[in-house]
Phi, psi and omega in degrees: 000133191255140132221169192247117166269092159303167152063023192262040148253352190260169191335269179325291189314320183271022158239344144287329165312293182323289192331282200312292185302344170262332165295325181226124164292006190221017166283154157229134173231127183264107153333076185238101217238150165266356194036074178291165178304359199252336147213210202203127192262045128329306180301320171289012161344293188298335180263332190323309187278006166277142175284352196252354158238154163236162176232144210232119175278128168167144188264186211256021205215323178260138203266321183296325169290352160261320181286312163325286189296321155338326199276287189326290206252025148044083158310150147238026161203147166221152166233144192250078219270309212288106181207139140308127165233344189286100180315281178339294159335279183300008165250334187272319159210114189286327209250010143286356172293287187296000183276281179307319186281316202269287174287336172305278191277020121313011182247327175276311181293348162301324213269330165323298165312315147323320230226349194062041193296118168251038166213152167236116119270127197243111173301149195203195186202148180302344179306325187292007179266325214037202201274184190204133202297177176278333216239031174203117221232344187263022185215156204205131186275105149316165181260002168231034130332140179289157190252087189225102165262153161247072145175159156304332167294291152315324185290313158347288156334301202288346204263013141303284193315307182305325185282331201272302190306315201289357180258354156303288173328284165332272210269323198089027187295142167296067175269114183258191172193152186212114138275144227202112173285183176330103171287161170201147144165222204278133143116018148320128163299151176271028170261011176260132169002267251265328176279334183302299191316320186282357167269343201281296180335291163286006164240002178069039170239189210291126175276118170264129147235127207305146177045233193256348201087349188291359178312145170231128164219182171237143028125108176197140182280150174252010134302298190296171272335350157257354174280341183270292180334304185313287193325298154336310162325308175273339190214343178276147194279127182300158202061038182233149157268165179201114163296138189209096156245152166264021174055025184243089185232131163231146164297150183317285164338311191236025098334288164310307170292349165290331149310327186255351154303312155242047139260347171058058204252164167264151200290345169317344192264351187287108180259139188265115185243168193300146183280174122331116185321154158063004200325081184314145176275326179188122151255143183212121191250109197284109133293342193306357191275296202289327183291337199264300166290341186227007155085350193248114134275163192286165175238337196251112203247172198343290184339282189297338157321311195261320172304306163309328177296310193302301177314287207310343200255341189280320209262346185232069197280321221250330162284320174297277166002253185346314178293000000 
């Protein structure tokens, strides 16, 4: 089986390439990363001397140029990694958001076509939900939650997903799709929560945090999110959505002091900053459609997740620096 990883030097993506590639002997996997400030092909060390991956430099928005590789290495799966994510970015400028997330995969799923792929997968996010109050502990986004984005980063996803069903429809495209709460583990940019505060953290400077800290979100170590994507891959039913949570919600605020705790850092370092336009209040994701059809729980739970992440950032100082 060939599949095409977009977006595989950033985060999620080069830790499902390690997965696929340490589980099944007999994958073979192509990169096609454009290498944005988000990621580094550095981060692909591991895989580089394998024979069974290559890494292809290219965005996912030029179409003679995917489809040439589409032509080439004729995929039978592709998962679509490749997004502008970072909100902040996308309230000062939407419209590489909306370019790449939005016309990027209308370009692959053309070519998905062309070419006769018999899966699209579209990495996607809980954002696409918007938020959920704090003080209602019992509601959870469902997969036939209403669809209310608070950003340009978001609104972006969702007219990715909508647009991926309609080529399900449409076209008969094989399309799955997985929203994913907050991921954390090894090779995150540090403009995300949880490697900034542990770079901040190890240089002894001020950990800013938005408001007060009550934001809540949940949690997924990210090998259990890449276990589910295999899974999906494999078993999910085309036209389908599939949520993948860790059934782990923590406030921002006590993120951070977990972090500063095993760094054996002072809570002195937390500084309270202006909140962030649009802020979500809270996320939370009933998984249960993927634990009941395809069989997959999260394994790794916070404690160890964060123990491991905290180790990883500390011992690889010098890949953080570099970003």
């Amino acid at each position: 089986m060939k599949i095409l990883v977009t977006g595989g030097a950033g985060f999620i993506g080069s830790n499902f390439i390690f997965y696929m590639l340490d589980k099944y002997p007999d994958v073979n996997v192509v990169c096609l990363d454009a290498l944005t400030y988000a990621a580094k092909l550095r981060t692909l060390d591991r895989a580089m001397g394998d024979p069974r991956f290559k890494f292809v430099k290219g965005d996912i928005t030029d179409r003679e140029a995917v489809f040439a590789l589409f032509e080439q290495e004729r995929f039978d799966k592709v998962v679509n990694f490749a997004a502008e994510t970072h909100v902040d970015n996308a309230i000062a400028g939407p419209e590489i958001f909306l370019t790449t997330n939005i016309l990027g995969t209308q370009v692959l799923m053309d070519a998905c076509r062309r070419f006769s792929v018999s899966r699209f997968h579209q990495i996607s996010t809980d954002e696409v939900y918007g938020d959920l109050p704090l003080d209602r502990p019992d509601l959870l986004f469902t997969e036939e939650s209403r669809i209310v984005t608070s950003s340009p980063y978001s609104a972006s996803k969702a007219a990715a997903d909508l647009l991926a069903l309609s080529y399900h429809r449409t076209y008969g495209l094989p399309v799955t799709i997985s929203r994913c709460s907050n991921n954390y583990g090894p090779y995150q940019h540090p403009e995300k929560l949880i490697p900034l505060m542990i770079s901040r953290a190890l240089d002894d400077r001020k950990l800013p945090v938005y408001g007060k800290g009550v934001n809540v979100r949940d949690w997924l170590f990210v090998t259990d999110h890449c276990a589910a994507v295999d899974l999906i891959l494999q078993s999910g039913r085309p036209g389908e959505v599939y949520n993948i949570g860790g059934s782990c919600e923590k406030r921002n605020i006590d993120v951070v002091r977990v972090i500063l705790q095993k760094l054996s850092k002072g809570e002195e370092l937390i500084e309270y900053v202006a909140d962030r336009a649009g802020h979500d209040l809270r996320y939370a994701i009933d998984a249960s459609k993927i634990k009941r059809e395809l069989g997959w729980e999260p394994t790794v739970d916070f404690e160890r997740g964060m123990d491991a992440t905290v180790k990883w950032y500390a011992e690889n100082q010098n890949w953080l620096k570099e970003l």
